[in-house]
XYZ file of N, CA and C in Angstrom:
195
model
N -27.154 -20.123 21.871
C -26.628 -20.036 20.491
C -26.676 -18.554 20.076
N -27.084 -17.854 20.884
C -27.085 -16.405 20.787
C -25.157 -15.815 21.268
N -25.151 -16.444 22.394
C -23.672 -16.593 23.263
C -22.377 -16.664 21.863
N -22.885 -17.630 21.160
C -21.773 -18.428 20.443
C -21.530 -17.238 19.317
N -22.799 -16.663 18.501
C -23.325 -15.919 17.927
C -22.126 -14.327 18.958
N -22.557 -13.727 19.483
C -21.639 -12.651 20.022
C -19.912 -13.054 20.463
N -19.437 -14.227 20.794
C -18.304 -14.620 20.856
C -17.724 -14.537 19.769
N -18.832 -14.927 18.415
C -17.863 -14.987 17.671
C -17.635 -13.279 16.694
N -18.915 -12.855 17.298
C -18.664 -11.514 16.728
C -17.487 -10.621 16.885
N -17.485 -11.118 18.770
C -15.954 -10.353 19.191
C -14.663 -10.641 18.730
N -14.586 -11.994 18.539
C -13.093 -12.452 17.980
C -13.019 -12.088 16.623
N -14.125 -11.993 15.696
C -14.040 -11.120 14.079
C -13.877 -9.801 14.557
N -14.340 -9.203 15.162
C -13.681 -7.736 15.536
C -12.655 -7.818 15.640
N -12.167 -8.329 16.613
C -10.903 -8.312 17.313
C -10.040 -8.590 16.298
N -9.849 -9.543 15.254
C -9.110 -10.043 14.105
C -9.001 -8.514 13.220
N -10.330 -7.704 13.059
C -10.386 -7.093 11.973
C -9.437 -5.590 12.796
N -9.706 -5.859 13.890
C -9.157 -4.591 14.236
C -7.379 -4.530 14.163
N -7.018 -5.391 14.511
C -5.741 -6.075 14.546
C -4.920 -5.804 12.825
N -5.810 -6.640 12.331
C -5.787 -5.773 10.945
C -5.363 -4.766 10.356
N -6.552 -3.895 10.754
C -6.401 -2.674 10.306
C -4.855 -1.709 11.126
N -4.982 -2.219 12.078
C -3.909 -1.436 13.077
C -2.260 -1.746 11.906
N -2.282 -3.008 11.694
C -1.112 -3.389 11.059
C -0.780 -2.950 9.794
N -2.190 -2.697 9.140
C -1.924 -1.797 7.532
C -1.716 -0.776 7.962
N -2.174 0.251 8.604
C -1.994 1.295 8.638
C -0.755 1.805 10.162
N -0.112 1.047 10.150
C 1.363 0.847 10.864
C 2.082 1.852 10.260
N 2.942 2.773 10.993
C 3.989 3.438 10.122
C 5.480 2.950 9.797
N 4.985 2.036 9.086
C 6.272 1.359 8.901
C 6.092 0.621 7.286
N 6.854 0.299 7.042
C 6.865 -0.116 5.280
C 6.193 -1.576 5.150
N 5.271 -1.279 4.054
C 4.587 -2.373 4.050
C 5.024 -4.021 3.689
N 6.387 -3.463 3.371
C 7.266 -5.168 2.703
C 7.670 -5.691 4.307
N 7.753 -4.576 5.175
C 8.366 -5.228 6.736
C 7.071 -5.742 7.511
N 5.605 -4.702 7.385
C 4.558 -5.672 7.946
C 4.200 -6.664 7.481
N 4.443 -7.043 5.893
C 4.143 -8.158 5.675
C 4.917 -9.569 5.875
N 6.018 -9.495 6.214
C 7.365 -9.816 6.675
C 6.697 -10.339 7.938
N 6.509 -9.704 9.043
C 6.208 -9.861 10.504
C 4.779 -10.502 10.367
N 4.149 -10.449 9.537
C 2.765 -10.783 9.413
C 3.320 -12.684 9.133
N 3.845 -12.689 7.877
C 4.602 -14.178 7.731
C 5.325 -14.527 8.514
N 6.004 -14.003 9.009
C 6.834 -14.599 10.015
C 5.601 -15.536 11.695
N 4.912 -14.830 11.553
C 3.798 -14.870 13.007
C 3.168 -15.842 12.321
N 2.360 -16.230 11.294
C 1.852 -16.928 10.706
C 2.592 -18.391 10.672
N 4.145 -18.290 10.327
C 4.831 -19.609 9.911
C 5.120 -19.936 11.616
N 5.170 -18.762 12.718
C 5.052 -19.600 14.242
C 4.040 -20.428 14.561
N 2.782 -20.180 14.193
C 1.942 -20.681 14.321
C 1.088 -22.202 13.317
N 2.027 -22.147 12.367
C 2.156 -23.739 11.658
C 1.455 -23.588 10.678
N 0.852 -21.707 10.187
C 0.564 -21.740 8.544
C 1.247 -21.156 7.596
N 1.381 -22.311 6.948
C 2.413 -21.507 5.488
C 1.660 -20.674 4.639
N 1.986 -19.851 3.789
C 1.584 -19.299 2.676
C 2.691 -18.950 1.978
N 2.157 -18.952 0.713
C 2.944 -18.593 -0.450
C 2.840 -17.408 -0.685
N 3.919 -16.115 -1.378
C 3.879 -15.075 -1.611
C 2.867 -14.783 -1.878
N 2.295 -14.954 -3.200
C 1.130 -14.889 -3.585
C -0.363 -14.777 -3.119
N 0.259 -16.044 -2.178
C -1.605 -15.941 -1.259
C -1.589 -15.142 -0.078
N -0.351 -14.330 0.565
C -0.322 -13.330 1.202
C -1.053 -12.069 0.979
N 0.098 -11.940 -0.091
C -0.417 -10.994 -0.830
C -1.869 -10.644 -1.138
N -2.444 -11.377 -1.371
C -4.289 -11.757 -1.832
C -4.516 -11.322 -0.541
N -4.488 -12.275 0.278
C -5.023 -11.417 1.735
C -4.878 -10.126 2.034
N -3.810 -9.765 2.133
C -3.337 -8.047 2.118
C -4.395 -7.242 1.894
N -4.750 -7.706 0.432
C -5.340 -7.136 -0.970
C -7.033 -7.057 -0.374
N -6.890 -7.846 -0.260
C -9.018 -8.389 0.345
C -8.683 -7.252 1.682
N -7.889 -7.731 2.493
C -8.359 -6.939 3.696
C -8.083 -5.478 3.224
N -7.330 -5.154 2.712
C -7.271 -3.636 2.270
C -8.460 -2.948 1.226
N -9.152 -3.933 0.916
C -10.349 -3.492 0.269
C -11.400 -3.170 0.640
N -11.327 -4.234 2.019
C -12.541 -4.135 2.717
C -12.476 -3.138 3.564
N -11.549 -2.354 3.665
C -11.130 -1.094 4.834
C -11.652 -0.228 3.671
N -10.867 -0.122 2.428
C -11.467 1.160 1.518
C -12.573 0.991 1.209
N -13.841 0.167 1.251
C -14.961 0.472 1.162
C -15.655 -0.348 0.352
C-alpha cells in the first residue's frame, strides 16, 4: 500500500510540474490553451471552452497560493 501511495505522489508531482511549466511558458496563454486542448483531444478527452478555462484558472490559483 505504501508503494502505491509513493507511485501516486510521483505521478501527481509530474502532472503538477508539467502544468506549472505550461503556465509559465514564454508564449501567449491562448496558444498554450489551444495546445492543451489539442493534446487532450488526441487522448480522447473533450472539454468545452469554459471547462478548459476553469481547469487553467484552478491550476493558476493553486500556484499563486
